[in-house]
Amino acid sequence: MSTDPSKYVFNHTMIRVKDPQASIKFYTEVLGMKLITKHDFPENKFTLYFLAYLDSIPEDEAEKKKLAFSISGVLELTHNWGTENQADFSYASGNKDPGRGFGHTAILVDNIEKACERFESLGVNFVKKLSDGNMKSIAFITDPDGYWVEVIANPNYSGSSPV
């Protein structure tokens, strides 16, 4: 059997979430992703949610699952049942101790200034605003679990790379 690494595609990143409803609301309503599918594992007490930037999603559940595993840029949210009811529970976001390691995901936006204004109006938490620090072309926001999301102007709209 042979394989061709030039055919490999980066499919998804998985993060664990405390409250799936809050996370899905953030990723769909704030960031504009679409929920492709979800899969419950009652025997292990967890649920997987798959989101991506898409124009449309198939109606058929088998086609939804095929789509989630055949495109790049998918975000997998894993919810371990019961964490949403634990007031003092949180996951390590990767950007503070303990648990430093994972950095961030990133999204491209058409107009970074307007996107950041929109995030502010929605009450999204900023780690770094455009006006902070030396890098004025990027921002960082956090999701409900404290994971950082880098906000970058898409060069196809802005005309230049952020770095």
Coordinates of N, CA and C in Angstrom, one line a residue:
M1 N 0.9 -1.2 0.0 CA 0.0 0.0 0.0 C 0.9 1.2 0.0
S2 N 0.5 2.2 -0.8 CA 1.3 3.5 -0.8 C 0.4 4.6 -0.5
T3 N 1.0 5.7 -0.1 CA 0.2 6.9 0.2 C 1.0 8.1 -0.4
D4 N 0.2 9.2 -0.7 CA 0.8 10.4 -1.3 C 0.6 11.6 -0.3
P5 N 1.6 12.0 0.4 CA 1.5 13.1 1.4 C 1.0 14.4 0.7
S6 N 1.2 14.5 -0.6 CA 0.7 15.8 -1.3 C -0.8 15.8 -1.3
K7 N -1.5 14.7 -1.0 CA -2.9 14.6 -1.0 C -3.5 14.8 0.4
Y8 N -2.6 14.9 1.4 CA -3.1 15.2 2.8 C -3.6 16.6 2.9
V9 N -4.6 16.7 3.8 CA -5.3 18.0 4.1 C -5.5 18.1 5.6
F10 N -5.2 19.3 6.1 CA -5.5 19.6 7.5 C -7.0 19.7 7.6
N11 N -7.6 18.8 8.4 CA -9.0 18.8 8.5 C -9.6 19.6 9.6
H12 N -9.2 19.3 10.9 CA -9.8 20.0 12.0 C -8.9 20.2 13.2
T13 N -9.3 21.1 14.1 CA -8.7 21.3 15.4 C -9.8 21.0 16.4
M14 N -9.5 20.4 17.5 CA -10.5 20.1 18.5 C -10.2 20.9 19.8
I15 N -11.2 21.5 20.4 CA -11.0 22.1 21.7 C -12.2 21.6 22.6
R16 N -11.9 21.5 23.9 CA -12.9 21.0 24.8 C -13.7 22.3 25.3
V17 N -15.0 22.1 25.5 CA -15.8 23.3 25.9 C -16.6 22.9 27.1
K18 N -16.8 23.8 28.0 CA -17.6 23.6 29.2 C -19.1 23.6 28.9
D19 N -19.6 24.6 28.2 CA -21.0 24.8 27.9 C -21.2 24.8 26.4
P20 N -21.6 23.7 25.8 CA -21.7 23.7 24.4 C -22.7 24.7 23.8
Q21 N -23.7 25.1 24.5 CA -24.7 26.1 23.9 C -24.0 27.4 23.8
A22 N -23.3 27.8 24.9 CA -22.6 29.1 24.9 C -21.5 29.1 23.8
S23 N -20.8 28.0 23.6 CA -19.7 28.0 22.6 C -20.3 28.0 21.2
I24 N -21.4 27.2 21.0 CA -22.0 27.2 19.6 C -22.5 28.6 19.3
K25 N -23.2 29.2 20.2 CA -23.7 30.6 20.0 C -22.5 31.5 19.6
F26 N -21.4 31.4 20.3 CA -20.3 32.3 20.0 C -19.8 32.0 18.6
Y27 N -19.5 30.7 18.3 CA -18.9 30.4 17.0 C -19.9 30.6 15.8
T28 N -21.2 30.5 16.0 CA -22.1 30.7 15.0 C -22.6 32.2 14.9
E29 N -23.0 32.7 16.0 CA -23.6 34.1 15.9 C -22.5 35.2 16.0
V30 N -21.4 35.0 16.7 CA -20.4 36.0 16.7 C -19.4 35.9 15.6
L31 N -18.9 34.6 15.4 CA -17.9 34.4 14.3 C -18.5 34.0 13.0
G32 N -19.8 33.6 12.9 CA -20.4 33.3 11.6 C -20.1 32.0 11.0
M33 N -19.7 31.0 11.9 CA -19.5 29.7 11.4 C -20.9 29.0 11.4
K34 N -20.9 27.8 10.7 CA -22.1 27.0 10.7 C -21.9 25.7 11.4
L35 N -22.9 25.2 12.2 CA -22.8 23.9 12.8 C -23.1 22.9 11.7
I36 N -22.1 22.0 11.4 CA -22.3 21.0 10.4 C -23.1 19.8 10.9
T37 N -22.6 19.3 12.0 CA -23.2 18.1 12.6 C -22.8 18.0 14.1
K38 N -23.5 17.1 14.8 CA -23.0 16.7 16.1 C -23.2 15.2 16.3
H39 N -22.5 14.7 17.2 CA -22.6 13.3 17.4 C -22.4 13.0 18.9
D40 N -23.5 12.4 19.5 CA -23.5 12.0 20.9 C -22.9 10.7 21.1
F41 N -22.1 10.5 22.2 CA -21.5 9.3 22.6 C -22.0 9.0 24.1
P42 N -23.3 8.5 24.2 CA -23.8 8.3 25.5 C -23.1 7.4 26.4
E43 N -22.5 6.4 25.8 CA -21.7 5.4 26.6 C -20.5 6.0 27.3
N44 N -19.9 7.0 26.7 CA -18.8 7.7 27.2 C -19.1 9.1 27.7
K45 N -20.4 9.5 27.6 CA -20.9 10.8 28.1 C -20.1 12.0 27.6
F46 N -20.1 12.1 26.2 CA -19.6 13.3 25.6 C -20.2 13.5 24.2
T47 N -20.2 14.7 23.7 CA -20.7 15.1 22.4 C -19.7 15.8 21.6
L48 N -19.6 15.5 20.3 CA -18.8 16.2 19.4 C -19.6 17.1 18.5
Y49 N -19.2 18.4 18.3 CA -19.9 19.3 17.4 C -18.8 19.8 16.4
F50 N -19.2 19.8 15.1 CA -18.3 20.2 14.0 C -18.8 21.4 13.4
L51 N -18.0 22.5 13.3 CA -18.4 23.8 12.7 C -17.4 24.2 11.6
A52 N -17.8 25.0 10.7 CA -16.9 25.5 9.6 C -17.6 26.7 9.0
Y53 N -16.8 27.4 8.2 CA -17.3 28.4 7.3 C -17.8 27.8 6.0
L54 N -19.1 27.7 5.8 CA -19.7 27.1 4.6 C -20.8 27.9 4.1
D55 N -21.1 27.8 2.8 CA -22.3 28.5 2.3 C -23.6 27.7 2.6
S56 N -23.4 26.3 2.5 CA -24.6 25.5 2.8 C -24.2 24.2 3.4
I57 N -25.2 23.5 4.0 CA -24.9 22.3 4.7 C -26.0 21.3 4.2
P58 N -25.6 20.1 3.9 CA -26.5 19.1 3.4 C -27.6 18.8 4.4
E59 N -28.7 18.3 3.9 CA -29.8 17.9 4.8 C -29.6 16.5 5.4
D60 N -29.0 15.6 4.7 CA -28.8 14.3 5.1 C -27.7 14.2 6.1
E61 N -28.0 13.5 7.2 CA -27.0 13.4 8.3 C -25.7 12.7 7.8
A62 N -25.8 11.6 7.0 CA -24.6 10.9 6.6 C -23.8 11.9 5.7
E63 N -24.4 12.7 4.9 CA -23.7 13.7 4.1 C -23.1 14.8 4.9
K64 N -23.7 15.2 6.0 CA -23.2 16.1 6.9 C -21.9 15.6 7.6
K65 N -21.9 14.4 8.0 CA -20.7 13.8 8.6 C -19.6 13.6 7.6
K66 N -19.9 13.2 6.4 CA -18.9 13.1 5.3 C -18.3 14.5 5.0
L67 N -19.1 15.5 5.0 CA -18.6 16.9 4.8 C -17.7 17.3 5.9
A68 N -18.0 17.0 7.1 CA -17.2 17.4 8.3 C -15.8 16.8 8.2
F69 N -15.7 15.7 7.6 CA -14.4 15.0 7.5 C -13.8 15.0 6.1
S70 N -14.3 15.9 5.3 CA -13.7 15.9 3.9 C -13.2 17.3 3.5
I71 N -13.4 18.3 4.4 CA -13.0 19.7 4.1 C -11.9 20.1 5.1
S72 N -11.3 21.2 4.8 CA -10.3 21.7 5.7 C -11.0 22.9 6.5
G73 N -10.3 23.3 7.6 CA -10.8 24.4 8.4 C -12.0 24.1 9.3
V74 N -12.1 22.9 9.8 CA -13.2 22.5 10.6 C -12.8 22.7 12.1
L75 N -13.7 23.2 12.9 CA -13.5 23.3 14.3 C -14.4 22.2 15.0
E76 N -13.7 21.4 15.8 CA -14.5 20.4 16.6 C -14.5 20.8 18.0
L77 N -15.7 20.9 18.5 CA -15.9 21.2 19.9 C -16.3 19.9 20.6
T78 N -15.6 19.6 21.7 CA -15.9 18.4 22.5 C -16.5 18.8 23.8
H79 N -17.7 18.3 24.1 CA -18.3 18.6 25.4 C -18.4 17.3 26.2
N80 N -17.7 17.3 27.4 CA -17.9 16.2 28.3 C -19.0 16.5 29.2
W81 N -20.0 15.7 29.2 CA -21.3 16.0 29.9 C -21.1 16.3 31.3
G82 N -21.8 17.3 31.8 CA -21.9 17.6 33.2 C -21.0 18.8 33.6
T83 N -20.0 19.1 32.7 CA -19.1 20.2 33.0 C -19.8 21.6 33.1
E84 N -20.9 21.7 32.3 CA -21.6 23.0 32.3 C -22.3 23.3 33.6
N85 N -22.4 22.2 34.5 CA -23.1 22.4 35.8 C -22.1 22.6 36.9
Q86 N -20.8 22.6 36.6 CA -19.8 22.8 37.6 C -19.2 24.2 37.6
A87 N -19.6 25.0 38.6 CA -19.3 26.4 38.6 C -17.8 26.7 38.6
D88 N -17.0 25.9 39.3 CA -15.6 26.1 39.3 C -14.8 25.4 38.3
F89 N -15.5 24.8 37.3 CA -14.8 24.0 36.3 C -14.3 24.9 35.1
S90 N -13.1 24.7 34.6 CA -12.6 25.3 33.4 C -11.6 24.5 32.8
Y91 N -11.4 24.6 31.5 CA -10.4 24.0 30.7 C -9.2 24.9 30.6
A92 N -8.0 24.3 30.5 CA -6.8 25.1 30.3 C -6.8 25.6 28.8
S93 N -6.8 26.9 28.6 CA -6.9 27.5 27.3 C -5.6 27.5 26.6
G94 N -4.5 27.2 27.3 CA -3.2 27.1 26.7 C -2.4 28.4 26.7
N95 N -3.0 29.5 27.2 CA -2.3 30.8 27.2 C -2.0 31.3 28.6
K96 N -2.2 30.4 29.6 CA -1.8 30.8 31.0 C -1.5 29.5 31.8
D97 N -0.7 29.6 32.8 CA -0.4 28.4 33.6 C -1.5 28.1 34.6
P98 N -1.8 26.9 34.9 CA -1.2 25.7 34.3 C -1.8 25.4 33.0
G99 N -1.1 24.7 32.1 CA -1.6 24.3 30.9 C -1.2 25.1 29.7
R100 N -0.1 25.9 29.9 CA 0.4 26.7 28.8 C 0.8 25.8 27.6
G101 N 0.5 26.1 26.4 CA 0.9 25.3 25.3 C 0.1 25.7 24.0
F102 N -1.1 25.4 24.0 CA -2.0 25.7 22.8 C -2.0 27.2 22.7
G103 N -1.9 27.8 21.6 CA -1.9 29.2 21.4 C -3.3 29.8 21.0
H104 N -3.7 29.6 19.8 CA -5.0 30.2 19.3 C -5.4 29.6 18.0
T105 N -6.7 29.8 17.7 CA -7.2 29.7 16.3 C -7.2 31.0 15.7
A106 N -7.5 31.1 14.4 CA -7.5 32.4 13.8 C -8.6 32.5 12.7
I107 N -9.2 33.6 12.5 CA -10.2 33.8 11.5 C -9.8 35.0 10.6
L108 N -10.1 34.9 9.4 CA -9.9 36.0 8.4 C -11.2 36.8 8.3
V109 N -11.1 38.1 8.3 CA -12.3 38.9 8.2 C -12.2 39.9 7.0
D110 N -13.3 40.4 6.5 CA -13.2 41.3 5.3 C -12.8 42.7 5.7
N111 N -13.2 43.2 6.9 CA -12.8 44.5 7.4 C -12.5 44.4 8.8
I112 N -11.2 44.4 9.2 CA -10.8 44.2 10.6 C -11.3 45.3 11.6
E113 N -11.3 46.5 11.1 CA -11.8 47.6 12.0 C -13.3 47.4 12.3
K114 N -14.1 47.1 11.3 CA -15.5 47.0 11.5 C -15.8 45.7 12.2
A115 N -15.1 44.6 12.0 CA -15.3 43.4 12.7 C -15.0 43.6 14.2
C116 N -13.9 44.3 14.5 CA -13.6 44.5 15.9 C -14.7 45.4 16.6
E117 N -15.2 46.4 15.8 CA -16.3 47.2 16.4 C -17.5 46.4 16.6
R118 N -17.8 45.4 15.7 CA -18.9 44.5 15.9 C -18.7 43.6 17.1
F119 N -17.5 43.1 17.3 CA -17.2 42.2 18.5 C -17.4 43.0 19.7
E120 N -16.9 44.3 19.8 CA -17.1 45.1 20.9 C -18.6 45.4 21.2
S121 N -19.4 45.6 20.2 CA -20.8 45.9 20.4 C -21.5 44.6 20.9
L122 N -21.0 43.5 20.7 CA -21.6 42.2 21.1 C -21.0 41.8 22.5
G123 N -20.1 42.6 23.1 CA -19.6 42.3 24.4 C -18.5 41.2 24.4
V124 N -17.9 41.0 23.3 CA -16.9 40.0 23.2 C -15.6 40.5 24.0
N125 N -15.0 39.5 24.7 CA -13.8 39.9 25.5 C -12.6 40.0 24.5
F126 N -11.8 41.1 24.7 CA -10.6 41.2 23.9 C -9.4 40.9 24.7
V127 N -8.5 40.2 24.2 CA -7.2 40.0 24.8 C -6.2 41.1 24.3
K128 N -6.4 41.4 23.0 CA -5.6 42.5 22.4 C -6.5 43.2 21.4
K129 N -6.7 44.5 21.5 CA -7.4 45.3 20.5 C -6.4 45.8 19.5
L130 N -6.9 46.2 18.4 CA -6.1 46.7 17.3 C -5.1 47.8 17.8
S131 N -5.6 48.6 18.7 CA -4.8 49.8 19.2 C -3.8 49.4 20.2
D132 N -3.8 48.1 20.7 CA -2.8 47.7 21.7 C -1.5 47.2 21.1
G133 N -0.4 47.5 21.8 CA 0.9 46.9 21.4 C 1.4 47.5 20.0
N134 N 2.4 46.8 19.5 CA 3.1 47.2 18.3 C 2.4 46.7 17.0
M135 N 1.7 45.5 17.1 CA 1.1 44.9 16.0 C -0.3 45.5 15.8
K136 N -0.5 46.5 15.0 CA -1.8 47.2 14.9 C -2.7 46.5 13.9
S137 N -2.3 45.4 13.3 CA -3.0 44.8 12.2 C -3.7 43.5 12.6
I138 N -3.6 43.2 13.9 CA -4.3 42.0 14.4 C -4.9 42.2 15.8
A139 N -5.9 41.5 16.1 CA -6.6 41.5 17.4 C -6.8 40.1 17.9
F140 N -7.0 40.0 19.2 CA -7.3 38.7 19.8 C -8.5 38.8 20.7
I141 N -9.5 37.9 20.5 CA -10.6 37.8 21.3 C -10.7 36.5 22.0
T142 N -11.6 36.3 22.9 CA -11.7 35.0 23.5 C -13.1 34.4 23.4
D143 N -13.2 33.1 23.3 CA -14.5 32.4 23.3 C -14.9 32.2 24.7
P144 N -16.1 31.6 24.9 CA -16.6 31.4 26.3 C -15.7 30.6 27.2
D145 N -14.8 29.8 26.7 CA -13.9 29.0 27.5 C -12.5 29.7 27.7
G146 N -12.4 30.8 27.1 CA -11.1 31.5 27.3 C -10.1 31.2 26.2
Y147 N -10.5 30.4 25.2 CA -9.6 30.1 24.1 C -9.4 31.4 23.2
W148 N -8.2 31.7 22.8 CA -7.9 32.9 22.0 C -8.3 32.7 20.6
V149 N -8.8 33.7 20.0 CA -9.1 33.7 18.5 C -8.5 34.9 17.9
E150 N -7.5 34.7 17.1 CA -6.8 35.8 16.4 C -7.7 36.3 15.3
V151 N -7.9 37.6 15.2 CA -8.7 38.2 14.1 C -7.7 38.9 13.1
I152 N -7.8 38.5 11.9 CA -6.8 39.0 10.9 C -7.6 39.5 9.7
A153 N -7.2 40.6 9.1 CA -7.8 41.1 7.9 C -7.4 40.2 6.7
N154 N -8.3 39.7 6.0 CA -8.1 38.8 4.8 C -7.3 39.7 3.8
P155 N -6.1 39.3 3.4 CA -5.4 40.0 2.4 C -6.1 40.2 1.0
N156 N -7.0 39.3 0.8 CA -7.8 39.4 -0.5 C -8.7 40.6 -0.5
Y157 N -9.0 41.1 0.7 CA -9.9 42.3 0.9 C -9.0 43.5 1.2
S158 N -8.1 43.3 2.1 CA -7.3 44.4 2.6 C -6.1 44.8 1.7
G159 N -5.7 43.9 0.9 CA -4.6 44.1 -0.1 C -3.2 43.9 0.5
S160 N -3.1 43.6 1.8 CA -1.8 43.3 2.3 C -1.8 42.3 3.4
S161 N -0.7 41.6 3.7 CA -0.6 40.6 4.7 C -0.5 41.4 6.1
P162 N -1.0 40.8 7.1 CA -0.9 41.4 8.5 C 0.5 41.4 9.1
V163 N 1.4 40.6 8.6 CA 2.7 40.6 9.1 C 3.8 40.7 8.0

